[in-house]
Coordinates of N, CA, C and O in Angstrom, one line a residue:
M964 N 13.2 -40.2 31.0 CA 13.0 -41.7 31.2 C 13.9 -42.1 32.2 O 14.8 -42.9 32.0
P965 N 13.8 -41.6 33.3 CA 14.7 -42.0 34.5 C 14.6 -43.6 34.7 O 13.6 -44.2 34.4
L966 N 15.6 -44.2 35.2 CA 15.7 -45.5 35.6 C 16.0 -45.5 37.1 O 16.9 -45.1 37.6
A967 N 14.9 -46.1 37.8 CA 15.0 -46.1 39.2 C 15.2 -47.6 39.7 O 14.6 -48.5 39.2
K968 N 15.8 -47.7 40.8 CA 16.0 -49.0 41.6 C 15.9 -48.7 43.1 O 16.5 -47.8 43.6
I969 N 15.1 -49.6 43.6 CA 15.0 -49.5 44.9 C 15.7 -50.9 45.6 O 15.4 -51.9 45.2
E970 N 16.6 -50.6 46.5 CA 17.2 -51.9 47.1 C 16.9 -51.9 48.7 O 17.0 -50.9 49.4
V971 N 16.5 -53.1 49.0 CA 16.1 -53.3 50.4 C 16.7 -54.6 51.0 O 17.3 -55.4 50.2
R972 N 16.6 -54.6 52.3 CA 17.2 -55.8 53.1 C 16.2 -56.5 53.9 O 16.6 -57.2 54.9
K973 N 14.9 -56.3 53.5 CA 13.8 -56.8 54.5 C 12.8 -57.3 53.3 O 12.3 -56.4 52.6
S974 N 12.2 -58.4 53.5 CA 11.2 -58.9 52.8 C 9.8 -58.3 53.0 O 9.5 -58.0 54.3
R975 N 9.1 -58.0 51.9 CA 7.8 -57.3 51.9 C 6.7 -58.1 51.1 O 7.3 -58.7 50.2
P976 N 5.5 -57.8 51.5 CA 4.5 -58.6 50.7 C 4.4 -57.9 49.3 O 4.7 -56.7 49.2
D977 N 3.9 -58.6 48.4 CA 3.8 -58.1 47.0 C 3.0 -56.8 46.9 O 3.5 -55.9 46.1
H978 N 1.9 -56.6 47.6 CA 1.4 -55.4 47.5 C 2.0 -54.3 47.9 O 2.0 -53.0 47.5
E979 N 2.9 -54.4 49.1 CA 3.8 -53.4 49.4 C 4.8 -52.9 48.5 O 5.3 -51.9 48.3
V980 N 5.4 -54.1 47.9 CA 6.3 -53.9 46.9 C 5.7 -53.0 45.7 O 6.4 -52.0 45.3
A981 N 4.7 -53.5 45.3 CA 4.0 -52.6 44.2 C 3.8 -51.2 44.6 O 4.0 -50.1 43.9
A982 N 3.4 -50.9 45.9 CA 3.2 -49.6 46.3 C 4.5 -48.8 46.5 O 4.5 -47.6 46.3
M983 N 5.5 -49.6 46.8 CA 6.8 -48.8 46.9 C 7.2 -48.3 45.5 O 7.7 -47.2 45.3
I984 N 7.0 -49.2 44.5 CA 7.5 -48.9 43.1 C 6.6 -47.6 42.7 O 7.0 -46.7 42.0
D985 N 5.3 -47.7 43.0 CA 4.4 -46.7 42.6 C 4.8 -45.4 43.3 O 4.6 -44.3 42.7
A986 N 5.2 -45.5 44.6 CA 5.6 -44.2 45.4 C 6.9 -43.6 44.6 O 6.8 -42.3 44.4
V987 N 7.8 -44.2 44.2 CA 8.9 -43.7 43.5 C 8.5 -43.1 42.2 O 8.9 -42.1 41.8
Y988 N 7.6 -44.0 41.4 CA 7.2 -43.4 40.1 C 6.3 -42.1 40.2 O 6.6 -41.2 39.5
Q989 N 5.4 -42.0 41.1 CA 4.6 -40.9 41.4 C 5.4 -39.7 41.9 O 5.2 -38.6 41.5
S990 N 6.5 -40.0 42.7 CA 7.3 -38.8 43.1 C 8.1 -38.2 41.9 O 8.3 -37.1 41.9
Q991 N 8.6 -39.1 41.1 CA 9.3 -38.6 39.9 C 8.3 -38.0 38.8 O 8.7 -36.9 38.3
R992 N 7.1 -38.4 38.9 CA 6.1 -37.7 37.8 C 6.0 -36.2 38.5 O 6.0 -35.3 37.7
L993 N 5.8 -36.1 39.7 CA 5.6 -35.0 40.3 C 6.9 -33.9 40.1 O 6.7 -32.9 39.8
A994 N 7.9 -34.4 40.6 CA 9.2 -33.6 40.8 C 10.0 -33.4 39.5 O 10.5 -32.3 39.3
L995 N 9.9 -34.4 38.5 CA 10.5 -34.4 37.3 C 9.8 -34.2 36.2 O 10.2 -34.0 35.0
H996 N 8.4 -34.0 36.4 CA 7.4 -33.9 35.3 C 7.5 -35.0 34.2 O 7.5 -34.5 33.1
L997 N 7.4 -36.1 34.7 CA 7.6 -37.2 33.8 C 6.1 -37.5 33.1 O 5.1 -37.2 33.7
K998 N 6.2 -37.9 31.8 CA 4.7 -38.2 31.3 C 4.3 -39.5 31.8 O 5.1 -40.3 32.4
E999 N 3.0 -39.7 31.9 CA 2.4 -40.8 32.4 C 2.7 -42.1 31.6 O 2.9 -41.9 30.3
G1000 N 3.2 -43.0 32.2 CA 3.6 -44.2 31.7 C 5.2 -44.4 31.5 O 5.8 -45.5 31.2
D1001 N 5.9 -43.3 31.8 CA 7.3 -43.3 31.8 C 7.9 -43.9 32.9 O 8.1 -43.3 33.9
R1002 N 7.7 -45.2 33.1 CA 8.0 -45.9 34.4 C 8.9 -47.0 34.3 O 8.6 -48.0 33.5
Q1003 N 10.2 -46.8 34.7 CA 11.2 -47.9 34.9 C 11.6 -48.0 36.3 O 12.5 -47.3 36.6
V1004 N 11.1 -48.7 37.2 CA 11.3 -48.9 38.5 C 11.7 -50.3 38.8 O 10.7 -51.2 38.5
R1005 N 12.8 -50.7 39.3 CA 13.1 -52.0 39.7 C 13.2 -52.1 41.3 O 13.6 -51.1 41.9
Y1006 N 12.8 -53.3 41.7 CA 12.7 -53.4 43.2 C 13.7 -54.7 43.5 O 13.6 -55.8 42.8
V1007 N 14.7 -54.5 44.1 CA 15.7 -55.5 44.6 C 15.7 -55.8 45.9 O 16.1 -54.9 46.8
E1008 N 15.5 -57.1 46.4 CA 15.5 -57.3 47.7 C 16.8 -58.2 48.0 O 16.9 -59.2 47.4
H1009 N 17.5 -57.9 49.0 CA 18.8 -58.6 49.4 C 18.6 -59.3 50.7 O 17.9 -58.9 51.6
A1010 N 19.2 -60.5 50.8 CA 19.4 -61.1 52.1 C 20.1 -60.1 53.0 O 21.0 -59.6 52.6
P1011 N 19.7 -60.0 54.3 CA 20.3 -59.2 55.2 C 22.0 -59.4 55.4 O 22.5 -58.2 55.4
D1012 N 22.4 -60.6 55.1 CA 23.7 -60.8 55.3 C 24.5 -60.5 54.0 O 25.7 -60.6 53.8
R1013 N 23.8 -60.1 53.0 CA 24.5 -59.7 51.6 C 24.2 -58.2 51.5 O 24.4 -57.7 50.3
F1014 N 23.7 -57.4 52.4 CA 23.7 -55.9 52.4 C 24.0 -55.3 53.6 O 23.2 -55.3 54.6
A1015 N 25.2 -55.1 53.7 CA 25.8 -54.5 55.1 C 25.4 -53.0 55.1 O 25.3 -52.2 54.1
V1016 N 24.8 -52.6 56.2 CA 24.5 -51.3 56.6 C 25.3 -50.7 57.9 O 25.6 -51.7 58.7
P1017 N 25.3 -49.5 58.2 CA 25.8 -48.9 59.4 C 24.8 -49.6 60.5 O 23.7 -49.8 60.3
A1018 N 25.5 -49.8 61.7 CA 24.9 -50.3 62.8 C 23.9 -49.4 63.3 O 22.9 -50.0 63.9
S1019 N 23.8 -48.2 63.0 CA 22.7 -47.3 63.5 C 21.5 -47.2 62.7 O 20.6 -46.6 63.0
R1020 N 21.6 -48.1 61.5 CA 20.5 -48.2 60.8 C 19.6 -49.4 61.0 O 20.1 -50.4 61.6
S1021 N 18.3 -49.5 60.6 CA 17.4 -50.6 61.0 C 17.3 -51.5 59.7 O 17.9 -51.3 58.8
D1022 N 16.5 -52.6 60.0 CA 16.2 -53.6 58.9 C 15.4 -52.8 57.6 O 15.4 -53.3 56.6
N1023 N 15.0 -51.7 57.9 CA 14.1 -51.0 56.9 C 15.1 -50.1 56.2 O 14.6 -49.4 55.2
F1024 N 16.5 -50.3 56.3 CA 17.3 -49.5 55.4 C 17.1 -49.6 54.0 O 17.0 -50.8 53.6
T1025 N 17.0 -48.6 53.3 CA 16.7 -48.6 51.8 C 17.5 -47.6 51.2 O 17.6 -46.5 51.5
I1026 N 17.8 -48.2 49.9 CA 18.6 -47.2 49.0 C 17.8 -47.1 47.6 O 17.3 -48.0 47.1
V1027 N 17.3 -45.9 47.3 CA 16.8 -45.6 46.0 C 17.9 -44.8 45.2 O 18.3 -43.8 45.5
E1028 N 18.1 -45.4 43.9 CA 19.0 -44.9 43.0 C 18.1 -44.6 41.7 O 17.5 -45.3 41.2
I1029 N 18.5 -43.4 41.3 CA 17.7 -42.9 40.1 C 18.9 -42.4 39.1 O 19.7 -41.5 39.3
T1030 N 18.8 -43.1 38.0 CA 19.7 -42.5 36.7 C 18.8 -41.9 35.9 O 17.8 -42.3 35.4
M1031 N 19.2 -40.6 35.5 CA 18.3 -39.8 34.6 C 19.4 -38.8 33.7 O 20.3 -38.5 34.1
F1032 N 18.7 -38.3 32.7 CA 19.4 -37.2 31.9 C 19.8 -36.1 32.8 O 18.9 -35.7 33.8
P1033 N 20.9 -35.4 32.7 CA 21.2 -34.2 33.5 C 20.5 -33.1 33.2 O 19.7 -33.0 32.1
G1034 N 20.3 -32.1 34.1 CA 19.8 -30.9 33.7 C 18.6 -30.4 34.8 O 18.2 -29.3 34.7
R1035 N 18.1 -31.3 35.7 CA 17.0 -30.9 36.6 C 17.6 -30.0 37.5 O 18.7 -30.0 37.9
T1036 N 16.8 -29.1 38.0 CA 17.1 -28.1 39.0 C 17.4 -28.8 40.4 O 16.7 -29.7 40.7
L1037 N 18.1 -28.0 41.3 CA 18.1 -28.4 42.6 C 16.8 -28.4 43.3 O 16.5 -29.3 44.0
D1038 N 15.9 -27.4 43.0 CA 14.6 -27.4 43.6 C 13.8 -28.8 43.2 O 13.1 -29.2 43.8
A1039 N 13.9 -29.0 41.9 CA 13.4 -30.3 41.4 C 13.8 -31.5 42.2 O 13.0 -32.6 42.6
K1040 N 15.1 -31.6 42.4 CA 15.8 -32.7 43.3 C 15.3 -32.6 44.7 O 15.0 -33.8 45.3
R1041 N 15.3 -31.5 45.2 CA 14.7 -31.5 46.5 C 13.4 -31.9 46.8 O 13.1 -32.7 47.6
L1042 N 12.4 -31.6 45.8 CA 11.0 -32.1 45.7 C 11.0 -33.6 45.7 O 10.2 -34.3 46.4
L1043 N 11.9 -34.2 44.8 CA 11.8 -35.7 44.6 C 12.4 -36.3 45.9 O 11.7 -37.2 46.4
Y1044 N 13.6 -35.8 46.6 CA 13.8 -36.4 47.7 C 12.8 -36.3 48.8 O 12.4 -37.3 49.4
A1045 N 12.2 -35.2 49.0 CA 11.1 -35.0 50.0 C 9.9 -35.9 49.7 O 9.3 -36.4 50.7
E1046 N 9.5 -36.0 48.4 CA 8.4 -36.8 48.1 C 8.5 -38.3 48.3 O 7.7 -39.1 48.9
I1047 N 9.8 -38.8 47.9 CA 10.0 -40.2 48.2 C 10.0 -40.4 49.6 O 9.5 -41.3 50.2
A1048 N 10.8 -39.7 50.4 CA 10.9 -39.8 51.9 C 9.5 -39.8 52.5 O 9.2 -40.6 53.4
Q1049 N 8.6 -38.8 52.2 CA 7.4 -38.8 52.7 C 6.5 -40.0 52.4 O 5.8 -40.4 53.2
R1050 N 6.5 -40.3 51.1 CA 5.7 -41.7 50.8 C 6.3 -42.9 51.5 O 5.3 -43.8 51.7
F1051 N 7.6 -42.9 51.7 CA 8.2 -44.3 52.3 C 7.8 -44.3 53.7 O 7.9 -45.5 54.3
V1052 N 7.4 -43.3 54.4 CA 6.9 -43.4 55.8 C 5.8 -44.3 56.0 O 5.8 -45.2 56.9
A1053 N 5.0 -44.4 54.9 CA 3.8 -45.5 55.2 C 4.3 -46.9 55.0 O 3.6 -47.8 55.5
F1054 N 5.5 -47.1 54.7 CA 6.3 -48.5 54.6 C 7.0 -48.7 55.9 O 7.8 -49.7 56.0
G1055 N 6.9 -47.8 57.0 CA 7.7 -47.8 58.0 C 9.3 -47.4 57.8 O 10.1 -47.7 58.7
I1056 N 9.4 -46.8 56.7 CA 11.0 -46.3 56.4 C 11.0 -45.0 56.8 O 10.5 -44.1 56.2
Q1057 N 11.8 -44.8 57.7 CA 12.0 -43.3 58.2 C 13.2 -42.6 57.4 O 14.0 -43.3 56.8
A1058 N 13.3 -41.3 57.5 CA 14.3 -40.6 56.7 C 15.7 -41.0 57.0 O 16.6 -41.2 56.1
D1059 N 15.9 -41.4 58.2 CA 17.3 -41.7 58.6 C 17.6 -43.2 58.2 O 18.8 -43.6 58.3
D1060 N 16.8 -44.0 57.5 CA 16.9 -45.2 56.8 C 16.8 -45.3 55.3 O 16.7 -46.2 54.8
L1061 N 16.9 -44.0 54.8 CA 16.6 -43.9 53.4 C 17.6 -43.1 52.8 O 17.9 -42.0 53.1
Y1062 N 18.4 -43.6 51.8 CA 19.4 -42.8 51.1 C 18.9 -42.8 49.7 O 18.4 -43.8 49.1
I1063 N 18.9 -41.7 48.9 CA 18.5 -41.5 47.7 C 19.7 -40.9 46.9 O 20.4 -39.9 47.4
V1064 N 20.0 -41.4 45.8 CA 21.2 -41.2 45.1 C 20.8 -40.9 43.5 O 20.3 -41.8 43.0
L1065 N 21.2 -39.7 43.1 CA 20.8 -39.5 41.8 C 22.2 -39.6 40.9 O 23.2 -39.1 41.3
H1066 N 22.2 -40.2 39.7 CA 23.1 -40.2 38.7 C 22.7 -39.7 37.6 O 21.6 -39.9 37.1
E1067 N 23.5 -38.7 36.9 CA 23.2 -38.0 35.8 C 24.3 -38.2 34.7 O 25.0 -37.2 34.4
P1068 N 24.4 -39.3 34.0 CA 25.5 -39.4 33.0 C 25.0 -38.5 31.9 O 23.8 -38.4 31.5
A1069 N 25.9 -38.0 31.1 CA 25.8 -37.3 29.9 C 25.0 -38.2 29.0 O 24.9 -39.3 28.9
R1070 N 24.0 -37.3 28.1 CA 23.2 -38.1 27.2 C 23.9 -39.0 26.3 O 23.3 -40.0 25.9
E1071 N 25.2 -38.7 25.9 CA 25.9 -39.6 25.0 C 26.2 -40.9 25.8 O 26.6 -41.9 25.0
N1072 N 26.2 -40.9 26.9 CA 26.5 -42.1 27.7 C 25.2 -43.1 27.9 O 25.3 -44.0 28.5
W1073 N 24.1 -42.6 27.3 CA 22.9 -43.5 27.2 C 22.7 -44.2 25.8 O 22.9 -43.4 24.8
G1074 N 22.5 -45.5 25.7 CA 22.2 -46.2 24.4 C 20.8 -46.5 24.4 O 20.3 -47.2 25.2
L1075 N 20.0 -45.7 23.6 CA 18.6 -45.8 23.3 C 18.2 -46.2 22.1 O 18.6 -45.3 21.1
N1076 N 17.5 -47.1 21.7 CA 17.1 -47.5 20.4 C 18.1 -47.8 19.3 O 18.1 -47.2 18.3
G1077 N 19.3 -48.0 20.0 CA 20.6 -48.3 19.1 C 21.3 -47.2 18.9 O 22.2 -47.0 18.0
L1078 N 20.9 -45.9 19.5 CA 21.6 -44.7 19.3 C 22.1 -44.1 20.6 O 21.6 -44.3 21.6
P1079 N 23.0 -43.0 20.4 CA 23.5 -42.4 21.7 C 22.2 -41.5 22.1 O 21.5 -41.0 21.2
G1080 N 22.0 -41.3 23.3 CA 20.8 -40.5 23.8 C 20.9 -39.1 23.2 O 20.1 -38.3 23.1
S1081 N 22.2 -38.7 23.2 CA 22.3 -37.2 22.5 C 21.9 -37.1 21.2 O 21.6 -36.0 20.7
E1082 N 21.5 -38.0 20.4 CA 21.1 -38.1 19.2 C 19.5 -38.2 19.0 O 19.0 -38.2 18.0
L1083 N 18.9 -38.5 20.1 CA 17.5 -38.7 20.1 C 16.8 -37.3 20.2 O 17.4 -36.2 20.9
K1084 N 15.6 -37.0 19.8 CA 14.8 -35.9 19.8 C 14.0 -35.9 21.0 O 13.3 -36.8 21.4

């Protein structure tokens, strides 16, 4: 049950936002073997003056952060990075304007259904 967040500094039409959310979700399904419907993806749009980026980056600069249980292989992570990057090209986002960051807090640091994630089956 990864939690994903897409952060951008460029306004996009609703259909494109929905497609970007789906691109991250489908990439996770493929690379992380998520069950269908295990979809927690947020889209956050910042005003450009509230999202500073290196001068070498364009207005398409995008950060995708995914928080998930630890334990995925490096190969799975490589596939996830490649899938997201490949799918985001359709939105004009080139690889050099895309940062993908994974966070893997220990299961006991997840609170789910009122319990530590380490106590869930």
